[in-house]
């Protein structure tokens, strides 16, 4: 349970203050900042999350899974395919899965 709480706290930190206004806007392919590729900003944002997951779980491959899951989920949100609440629910479900896998691997 402790790992799950740390993952949630890291998620809040990475998704809000560490994302900032620039990444929040630049990662959106439908309203990208001219001259700045959306995928670069989205990848940077997903990498911040991936680093937090890898650090907290001690698993580079869980970090890689977080990168992919976060990238796809945020892109779907930015394209209007899912809403903010669904986006956040997916992120939380991922943290549950990562925590269970990490604890079972110990």
CSV table of N, CA, C and O in Angstrom, one decimal:
chain,number,residue,atom,x,y,z
A,1,UNK,N,0.8,-1.2,0.0
A,1,UNK,CA,0.0,0.0,0.0
A,1,UNK,C,0.9,1.3,0.0
A,1,UNK,O,0.5,2.2,-0.6
A,2,UNK,N,2.0,1.2,0.7
A,2,UNK,CA,2.9,2.3,0.7
A,2,UNK,C,3.4,2.7,-0.6
A,2,UNK,O,3.4,3.9,-1.0
A,3,UNK,N,3.8,1.7,-1.4
A,3,UNK,CA,4.3,2.0,-2.8
A,3,UNK,C,3.2,2.6,-3.6
A,3,UNK,O,3.5,3.6,-4.4
A,4,UNK,N,2.0,2.1,-3.5
A,4,UNK,CA,0.9,2.7,-4.3
A,4,UNK,C,0.7,4.1,-3.9
A,4,UNK,O,0.5,5.0,-4.8
A,5,UNK,N,0.7,4.5,-2.6
A,5,UNK,CA,0.6,5.9,-2.2
A,5,UNK,C,1.7,6.7,-2.7
A,5,UNK,O,1.5,7.9,-3.2
A,6,UNK,N,2.9,6.2,-2.7
A,6,UNK,CA,4.1,7.0,-3.3
A,6,UNK,C,3.9,7.2,-4.8
A,6,UNK,O,4.2,8.3,-5.3
A,7,UNK,N,3.4,6.2,-5.5
A,7,UNK,CA,3.1,6.3,-6.9
A,7,UNK,C,2.0,7.3,-7.2
A,7,UNK,O,2.2,8.1,-8.2
A,8,UNK,N,1.0,7.4,-6.4
A,8,UNK,CA,-0.1,8.4,-6.5
A,8,UNK,C,0.5,9.8,-6.3
A,8,UNK,O,0.2,10.7,-7.0
A,9,UNK,N,1.3,9.9,-5.2
A,9,UNK,CA,1.9,11.2,-4.9
A,9,UNK,C,2.8,11.7,-6.1
A,9,UNK,O,2.8,12.9,-6.5
A,10,UNK,N,3.6,10.8,-6.6
A,10,UNK,CA,4.5,11.1,-7.7
A,10,UNK,C,3.7,11.5,-8.9
A,10,UNK,O,4.1,12.4,-9.7
A,11,UNK,N,2.6,10.8,-9.1
A,11,UNK,CA,1.7,11.1,-10.3
A,11,UNK,C,1.2,12.5,-10.2
A,11,UNK,O,1.2,13.3,-11.1
A,12,UNK,N,0.7,12.9,-9.0
A,12,UNK,CA,0.2,14.2,-8.8
A,12,UNK,C,1.3,15.3,-9.0
A,12,UNK,O,1.1,16.3,-9.6
A,13,UNK,N,2.5,15.0,-8.5
A,13,UNK,CA,3.6,15.9,-8.7
A,13,UNK,C,4.0,16.0,-10.2
A,13,UNK,O,4.2,17.1,-10.7
A,14,UNK,N,4.0,14.9,-10.9
A,14,UNK,CA,4.4,14.9,-12.3
A,14,UNK,C,3.4,15.5,-13.2
A,14,UNK,O,3.7,16.1,-14.2
A,15,UNK,N,2.1,15.3,-12.9
A,15,UNK,CA,1.0,15.7,-13.8
A,15,UNK,C,0.6,17.2,-13.6
A,15,UNK,O,0.0,17.7,-14.4
A,16,UNK,N,1.0,17.7,-12.5
A,16,UNK,CA,0.6,19.1,-12.2
A,16,UNK,C,1.8,20.0,-12.1
A,16,UNK,O,2.1,20.7,-13.1
A,17,UNK,N,2.5,20.2,-11.0
A,17,UNK,CA,3.6,21.2,-11.0
A,17,UNK,C,4.7,20.9,-12.0
A,17,UNK,O,5.3,21.8,-12.6
A,18,UNK,N,5.1,19.6,-12.1
A,18,UNK,CA,6.2,19.3,-13.0
A,18,UNK,C,5.9,19.4,-14.5
A,18,UNK,O,6.7,19.4,-15.4
A,19,UNK,N,4.6,19.3,-14.8
A,19,UNK,CA,4.2,19.4,-16.2
A,19,UNK,C,4.2,20.9,-16.7
A,19,UNK,O,4.8,21.2,-17.7
A,20,UNK,N,3.7,21.8,-15.9
A,20,UNK,CA,3.7,23.2,-16.2
A,20,UNK,C,2.9,23.5,-17.5
A,20,UNK,O,2.4,22.7,-18.2
A,21,UNK,N,2.7,24.8,-17.7
A,21,UNK,CA,1.9,25.3,-18.8
A,21,UNK,C,2.4,25.0,-20.1
A,21,UNK,O,1.7,24.6,-21.0
A,22,UNK,N,3.8,25.1,-20.3
A,22,UNK,CA,4.4,24.8,-21.6
A,22,UNK,C,4.1,23.4,-22.0
A,22,UNK,O,3.6,23.2,-23.2
A,23,UNK,N,4.5,22.4,-21.2
A,23,UNK,CA,4.2,21.0,-21.7
A,23,UNK,C,2.8,20.7,-21.8
A,23,UNK,O,2.4,20.0,-22.7
A,24,UNK,N,1.9,21.3,-21.0
A,24,UNK,CA,0.5,21.0,-21.1
A,24,UNK,C,0.0,21.5,-22.4
A,24,UNK,O,-0.9,20.8,-23.0
A,25,UNK,N,0.5,22.6,-22.9
A,25,UNK,CA,0.0,23.1,-24.2
A,25,UNK,C,0.8,22.4,-25.4
A,25,UNK,O,0.1,22.0,-26.4
A,26,UNK,N,2.1,22.3,-25.2
A,26,UNK,CA,2.9,21.8,-26.3
A,26,UNK,C,2.6,20.3,-26.7
A,26,UNK,O,2.8,19.9,-27.8
A,27,UNK,N,2.2,19.5,-25.7
A,27,UNK,CA,2.0,18.1,-25.9
A,27,UNK,C,0.7,17.8,-26.7
A,27,UNK,O,0.5,16.7,-27.2
A,28,UNK,N,-0.2,18.8,-26.9
A,28,UNK,CA,-1.5,18.7,-27.5
A,28,UNK,C,-1.3,18.8,-29.0
A,28,UNK,O,-1.1,19.9,-29.5
A,29,UNK,N,-1.4,17.7,-29.8
A,29,UNK,CA,-1.2,17.8,-31.2
A,29,UNK,C,-2.3,18.7,-31.9
A,29,UNK,O,-2.0,19.1,-33.0
A,30,UNK,N,-3.4,18.9,-31.3
A,30,UNK,CA,-4.5,19.7,-31.9
A,30,UNK,C,-4.3,21.2,-31.7
A,30,UNK,O,-4.9,22.0,-32.4
A,31,UNK,N,-3.5,21.5,-30.8
A,31,UNK,CA,-3.2,22.9,-30.5
A,31,UNK,C,-1.7,23.1,-30.2
A,31,UNK,O,-1.3,23.9,-29.3
A,32,UNK,N,-0.9,22.4,-30.9
A,32,UNK,CA,0.6,22.5,-30.7
A,32,UNK,C,1.2,23.9,-30.8
A,32,UNK,O,0.6,24.7,-31.5
A,33,UNK,N,2.3,24.1,-30.1
A,33,UNK,CA,3.0,25.3,-30.2
A,33,UNK,C,3.7,25.3,-31.6
A,33,UNK,O,4.5,24.4,-31.8
A,34,UNK,N,3.5,26.3,-32.4
A,34,UNK,CA,4.2,26.4,-33.7
A,34,UNK,C,5.7,26.2,-33.6
A,34,UNK,O,6.3,26.8,-32.7
A,35,UNK,N,6.2,25.3,-34.4
A,35,UNK,CA,7.7,25.1,-34.4
A,35,UNK,C,8.2,24.1,-33.4
A,35,UNK,O,9.4,23.8,-33.3
A,36,UNK,N,7.3,23.6,-32.5
A,36,UNK,CA,7.7,22.7,-31.5
A,36,UNK,C,6.8,21.4,-31.7
A,36,UNK,O,5.6,21.4,-31.5
A,37,UNK,N,7.5,20.3,-32.0
A,37,UNK,CA,6.7,19.1,-32.3
A,37,UNK,C,6.0,18.6,-31.1
A,37,UNK,O,6.6,18.4,-30.0
A,38,UNK,N,4.7,18.3,-31.2
A,38,UNK,CA,3.9,17.9,-30.1
A,38,UNK,C,4.4,16.6,-29.4
A,38,UNK,O,4.4,16.4,-28.2
A,39,UNK,N,4.9,15.7,-30.3
A,39,UNK,CA,5.4,14.4,-29.8
A,39,UNK,C,6.7,14.6,-28.9
A,39,UNK,O,6.9,13.7,-28.0
A,40,UNK,N,7.4,15.6,-29.1
A,40,UNK,CA,8.6,15.9,-28.3
A,40,UNK,C,8.1,16.3,-26.9
A,40,UNK,O,8.7,15.8,-25.9
A,41,UNK,N,7.2,17.2,-26.8
A,41,UNK,CA,6.6,17.6,-25.5
A,41,UNK,C,5.9,16.4,-24.8
A,41,UNK,O,6.1,16.2,-23.6
A,42,UNK,N,5.1,15.7,-25.5
A,42,UNK,CA,4.4,14.6,-25.0
A,42,UNK,C,5.3,13.5,-24.5
A,42,UNK,O,5.1,12.9,-23.4
A,43,UNK,N,6.4,13.3,-25.2
A,43,UNK,CA,7.4,12.3,-24.8
A,43,UNK,C,8.1,12.8,-23.5
A,43,UNK,O,8.4,12.0,-22.6
A,44,UNK,N,8.4,14.1,-23.5
A,44,UNK,CA,9.1,14.6,-22.3
A,44,UNK,C,8.2,14.4,-21.0
A,44,UNK,O,8.7,14.0,-20.0
A,45,UNK,N,6.9,14.7,-21.2
A,45,UNK,CA,6.0,14.6,-20.1
A,45,UNK,C,5.9,13.1,-19.7
A,45,UNK,O,5.9,12.8,-18.5
A,46,UNK,N,5.7,12.2,-20.6
A,46,UNK,CA,5.6,10.8,-20.3
A,46,UNK,C,6.9,10.3,-19.7
A,46,UNK,O,6.9,9.4,-18.8
A,47,UNK,N,8.1,10.8,-20.1
A,47,UNK,CA,9.4,10.4,-19.5
A,47,UNK,C,9.5,10.9,-18.1
A,47,UNK,O,10.1,10.1,-17.3
A,48,UNK,N,9.0,12.0,-17.7
A,48,UNK,CA,9.0,12.5,-16.3
A,48,UNK,C,8.2,11.4,-15.5
A,48,UNK,O,8.7,11.0,-14.4
A,49,UNK,N,7.1,11.0,-16.0
A,49,UNK,CA,6.3,10.0,-15.3
A,49,UNK,C,7.0,8.6,-15.2
A,49,UNK,O,7.0,8.0,-14.2
A,50,UNK,N,7.6,8.3,-16.3
A,50,UNK,CA,8.3,7.0,-16.4
A,50,UNK,C,9.5,7.0,-15.4
A,50,UNK,O,9.7,6.0,-14.8
A,51,UNK,N,10.2,8.1,-15.3
A,51,UNK,CA,11.3,8.2,-14.4
A,51,UNK,C,10.8,8.0,-12.9
A,51,UNK,O,11.5,7.3,-12.2
A,52,UNK,N,9.7,8.6,-12.6
A,52,UNK,CA,9.2,8.5,-11.2
A,52,UNK,C,8.8,7.0,-11.0
A,52,UNK,O,9.1,6.5,-9.9
A,53,UNK,N,8.1,6.4,-11.9
A,53,UNK,CA,7.7,5.0,-11.7
A,53,UNK,C,8.9,4.1,-11.6
A,53,UNK,O,9.0,3.2,-10.7
A,54,UNK,N,9.9,4.2,-12.5
A,54,UNK,CA,11.1,3.4,-12.4
A,54,UNK,C,11.8,3.6,-11.1
A,54,UNK,O,12.3,2.6,-10.5
A,55,UNK,N,12.0,4.8,-10.7
A,55,UNK,CA,12.7,5.1,-9.4
A,55,UNK,C,12.0,4.5,-8.2
A,55,UNK,O,12.6,3.8,-7.4
A,56,UNK,N,10.6,4.7,-8.2
A,56,UNK,CA,9.9,4.2,-7.0
A,56,UNK,C,9.8,2.7,-7.0
A,56,UNK,O,9.7,2.0,-5.9
A,57,UNK,N,9.6,2.0,-8.1
A,57,UNK,CA,9.5,0.6,-8.2
A,57,UNK,C,10.8,-0.2,-8.3
A,57,UNK,O,10.9,-1.4,-8.0
A,58,UNK,N,11.9,0.6,-8.7
A,58,UNK,CA,13.1,-0.1,-9.0
A,58,UNK,C,13.1,-0.9,-10.2
A,58,UNK,O,14.0,-1.8,-10.4
A,59,UNK,N,12.2,-0.7,-11.1
A,59,UNK,CA,12.1,-1.5,-12.3
A,59,UNK,C,12.1,-0.6,-13.6
A,59,UNK,O,11.1,0.2,-13.8
A,60,UNK,N,13.1,-0.7,-14.4
A,60,UNK,CA,13.1,0.1,-15.6
A,60,UNK,C,12.0,-0.3,-16.6
A,60,UNK,O,11.4,0.5,-17.3
A,61,UNK,N,11.6,-1.6,-16.6
A,61,UNK,CA,10.5,-2.0,-17.5
A,61,UNK,C,9.2,-1.5,-17.1
A,61,UNK,O,8.3,-1.2,-17.9
A,62,UNK,N,8.9,-1.3,-15.7
A,62,UNK,CA,7.7,-0.7,-15.3
A,62,UNK,C,7.7,0.8,-15.7
A,62,UNK,O,6.7,1.4,-16.1
A,63,UNK,N,8.9,1.4,-15.6
A,63,UNK,CA,9.0,2.8,-16.1
A,63,UNK,C,8.7,2.9,-17.6
A,63,UNK,O,8.0,3.8,-18.1
A,64,UNK,N,9.2,1.9,-18.4
A,64,UNK,CA,8.9,1.9,-19.8
A,64,UNK,C,7.4,1.7,-20.1
A,64,UNK,O,6.8,2.3,-21.0
A,65,UNK,N,6.8,0.8,-19.3
A,65,UNK,CA,5.3,0.6,-19.4
A,65,UNK,C,4.6,1.9,-19.1
A,65,UNK,O,3.6,2.2,-19.8
A,66,UNK,N,5.0,2.6,-18.1
A,66,UNK,CA,4.4,3.8,-17.7
A,66,UNK,C,4.5,4.9,-18.8
A,66,UNK,O,3.6,5.6,-19.2
A,67,UNK,N,5.7,4.9,-19.5
A,67,UNK,CA,5.9,5.8,-20.6
A,67,UNK,C,4.9,5.6,-21.7
A,67,UNK,O,4.3,6.5,-22.1
A,68,UNK,N,4.8,4.3,-22.1
A,68,UNK,CA,3.9,4.0,-23.2
A,68,UNK,C,2.4,4.3,-22.8
A,68,UNK,O,1.7,4.9,-23.5
A,69,UNK,N,2.0,3.8,-21.6
A,69,UNK,CA,0.6,4.0,-21.1
A,69,UNK,C,0.3,5.5,-21.0
A,69,UNK,O,-0.8,6.0,-21.4
A,70,UNK,N,1.2,6.3,-20.4
A,70,UNK,CA,1.0,7.7,-20.2
A,70,UNK,C,0.9,8.5,-21.5
A,70,UNK,O,0.1,9.3,-21.7
A,71,UNK,N,1.8,8.1,-22.4
A,71,UNK,CA,1.9,8.8,-23.7
A,71,UNK,C,0.5,8.6,-24.5
A,71,UNK,O,-0.1,9.5,-24.9
A,72,UNK,N,0.1,7.3,-24.6
A,72,UNK,CA,-1.1,7.0,-25.3
A,72,UNK,C,-2.3,7.6,-24.6
A,72,UNK,O,-3.2,8.3,-25.3
A,73,UNK,N,-2.4,7.5,-23.3
A,73,UNK,CA,-3.6,8.1,-22.6
A,73,UNK,C,-3.6,9.6,-22.7
A,73,UNK,O,-4.7,10.1,-23.0
A,74,UNK,N,-2.5,10.3,-22.6
A,74,UNK,CA,-2.6,11.8,-22.7
A,74,UNK,C,-2.9,12.2,-24.1
A,74,UNK,O,-3.6,13.2,-24.4
A,75,UNK,N,-2.4,11.4,-25.1
A,75,UNK,CA,-2.7,11.8,-26.5
A,75,UNK,C,-4.1,11.6,-26.8
A,75,UNK,O,-4.8,12.4,-27.4
A,76,UNK,N,-4.7,10.5,-26.3
A,76,UNK,CA,-6.2,10.3,-26.4
A,76,UNK,C,-7.0,11.5,-25.8
A,76,UNK,O,-7.9,12.0,-26.4
A,77,UNK,N,-6.5,11.9,-24.6
A,77,UNK,CA,-7.2,13.0,-24.0
A,77,UNK,C,-7.1,14.3,-24.8
A,77,UNK,O,-8.0,15.0,-25.0
A,78,UNK,N,-5.9,14.6,-25.2
A,78,UNK,CA,-5.6,15.8,-26.0
A,78,UNK,C,-6.4,15.8,-27.3
A,78,UNK,O,-6.8,16.9,-27.8
A,79,UNK,N,-6.6,14.7,-27.9
A,79,UNK,CA,-7.4,14.6,-29.2
A,79,UNK,C,-8.9,14.5,-28.9
A,79,UNK,O,-9.7,14.4,-29.9
A,80,UNK,N,-9.3,14.6,-27.6
A,80,UNK,CA,-10.7,14.6,-27.3
A,80,UNK,C,-11.4,13.2,-27.4
A,80,UNK,O,-12.6,13.1,-27.4
A,81,UNK,N,-10.6,12.2,-27.4
A,81,UNK,CA,-11.2,10.8,-27.5
A,81,UNK,C,-11.6,10.3,-26.1
A,81,UNK,O,-12.5,9.4,-26.0
A,82,UNK,N,-11.0,10.8,-25.0
A,82,UNK,CA,-11.4,10.5,-23.7
A,82,UNK,C,-11.4,11.9,-22.9
A,82,UNK,O,-10.7,12.8,-23.3
A,83,UNK,N,-12.1,11.9,-21.8
A,83,UNK,CA,-12.1,13.1,-21.0
A,83,UNK,C,-11.1,13.1,-19.9
A,83,UNK,O,-10.4,12.1,-19.7
A,84,UNK,N,-11.0,14.2,-19.1
A,84,UNK,CA,-10.0,14.3,-18.1
A,84,UNK,C,-10.2,13.2,-17.0
A,84,UNK,O,-9.2,12.6,-16.5
A,85,UNK,N,-11.5,13.0,-16.6
A,85,UNK,CA,-11.7,12.0,-15.5
A,85,UNK,C,-11.3,10.6,-16.0
A,85,UNK,O,-10.7,9.8,-15.2
A,86,UNK,N,-11.5,10.2,-17.2
A,86,UNK,CA,-11.1,8.9,-17.8
A,86,UNK,C,-9.6,8.9,-17.8
A,86,UNK,O,-9.0,7.9,-17.4
A,87,UNK,N,-9.0,9.9,-18.3
A,87,UNK,CA,-7.5,10.1,-18.3
A,87,UNK,C,-6.9,9.8,-16.9
A,87,UNK,O,-6.0,8.9,-16.8
A,88,UNK,N,-7.5,10.4,-15.9
A,88,UNK,CA,-6.9,10.3,-14.6
A,88,UNK,C,-7.2,8.9,-14.0
A,88,UNK,O,-6.4,8.3,-13.3
A,89,UNK,N,-8.4,8.3,-14.3
A,89,UNK,CA,-8.7,7.0,-13.9
A,89,UNK,C,-7.7,5.9,-14.5
A,89,UNK,O,-7.3,5.0,-13.8
A,90,UNK,N,-7.4,6.1,-15.8
A,90,UNK,CA,-6.5,5.2,-16.4
A,90,UNK,C,-5.1,5.3,-15.7
A,90,UNK,O,-4.5,4.3,-15.5
A,91,UNK,N,-4.7,6.5,-15.4
A,91,UNK,CA,-3.4,6.7,-14.8
A,91,UNK,C,-3.4,6.0,-13.4
A,91,UNK,O,-2.4,5.4,-13.0
A,92,UNK,N,-4.5,6.1,-12.7
A,92,UNK,CA,-4.5,5.5,-11.3
A,92,UNK,C,-4.6,4.0,-11.4
A,92,UNK,O,-3.9,3.3,-10.7
A,93,UNK,N,-5.3,3.5,-12.4
A,93,UNK,CA,-5.3,2.0,-12.6
A,93,UNK,C,-3.9,1.5,-12.9
A,93,UNK,O,-3.5,0.5,-12.4
A,94,UNK,N,-3.2,2.3,-13.8
A,94,UNK,CA,-1.8,1.9,-14.1
A,94,UNK,C,-1.0,1.8,-12.8
A,94,UNK,O,-0.2,0.9,-12.6
A,95,UNK,N,-1.1,2.8,-11.9
A,95,UNK,CA,-0.4,2.8,-10.7
A,95,UNK,C,-0.7,1.6,-9.8
A,95,UNK,O,0.2,1.1,-9.2
A,96,UNK,N,-1.9,1.2,-9.8
A,96,UNK,CA,-2.3,0.0,-9.1
A,96,UNK,C,-1.6,-1.2,-9.7
A,96,UNK,O,-1.0,-2.0,-8.9
A,97,UNK,N,-1.6,-1.3,-11.0
A,97,UNK,CA,-1.0,-2.5,-11.7
A,97,UNK,C,0.5,-2.5,-11.4
A,97,UNK,O,1.1,-3.5,-11.1
A,98,UNK,N,1.2,-1.3,-11.5
A,98,UNK,CA,2.6,-1.2,-11.3
A,98,UNK,C,2.9,-1.6,-9.9
A,98,UNK,O,3.9,-2.3,-9.6
A,99,UNK,N,2.2,-1.1,-8.9
A,99,UNK,CA,2.4,-1.4,-7.5
A,99,UNK,C,2.3,-2.9,-7.2
A,99,UNK,O,3.1,-3.5,-6.6
A,100,UNK,N,1.2,-3.6,-7.8
A,100,UNK,CA,1.0,-5.0,-7.6
A,100,UNK,C,2.2,-5.8,-8.2
A,100,UNK,O,2.7,-6.7,-7.5
A,101,UNK,N,2.6,-5.4,-9.4
A,101,UNK,CA,3.7,-6.2,-10.1
A,101,UNK,C,5.0,-6.0,-9.3
A,101,UNK,O,5.7,-6.9,-9.0
A,102,UNK,N,5.3,-4.7,-8.9
A,102,UNK,CA,6.5,-4.5,-8.2
A,102,UNK,C,6.6,-5.2,-6.8
A,102,UNK,O,7.6,-5.8,-6.5
A,103,UNK,N,5.5,-5.2,-6.1
A,103,UNK,CA,5.5,-5.9,-4.8
A,103,UNK,C,5.6,-7.4,-5.0
A,103,UNK,O,6.3,-8.1,-4.2
A,104,UNK,N,4.9,-8.0,-6.0
A,104,UNK,CA,5.0,-9.4,-6.2
A,104,UNK,C,6.4,-9.8,-6.7
A,104,UNK,O,6.8,-11.0,-6.5
A,105,UNK,N,7.1,-8.9,-7.3
A,105,UNK,CA,8.5,-9.2,-7.9
A,105,UNK,C,9.5,-9.2,-6.8
A,105,UNK,O,10.6,-9.8,-7.0
A,106,UNK,N,9.2,-8.7,-5.6
A,106,UNK,CA,10.2,-8.6,-4.5
A,106,UNK,C,10.3,-9.9,-3.8
A,106,UNK,O,9.6,-10.7,-3.7
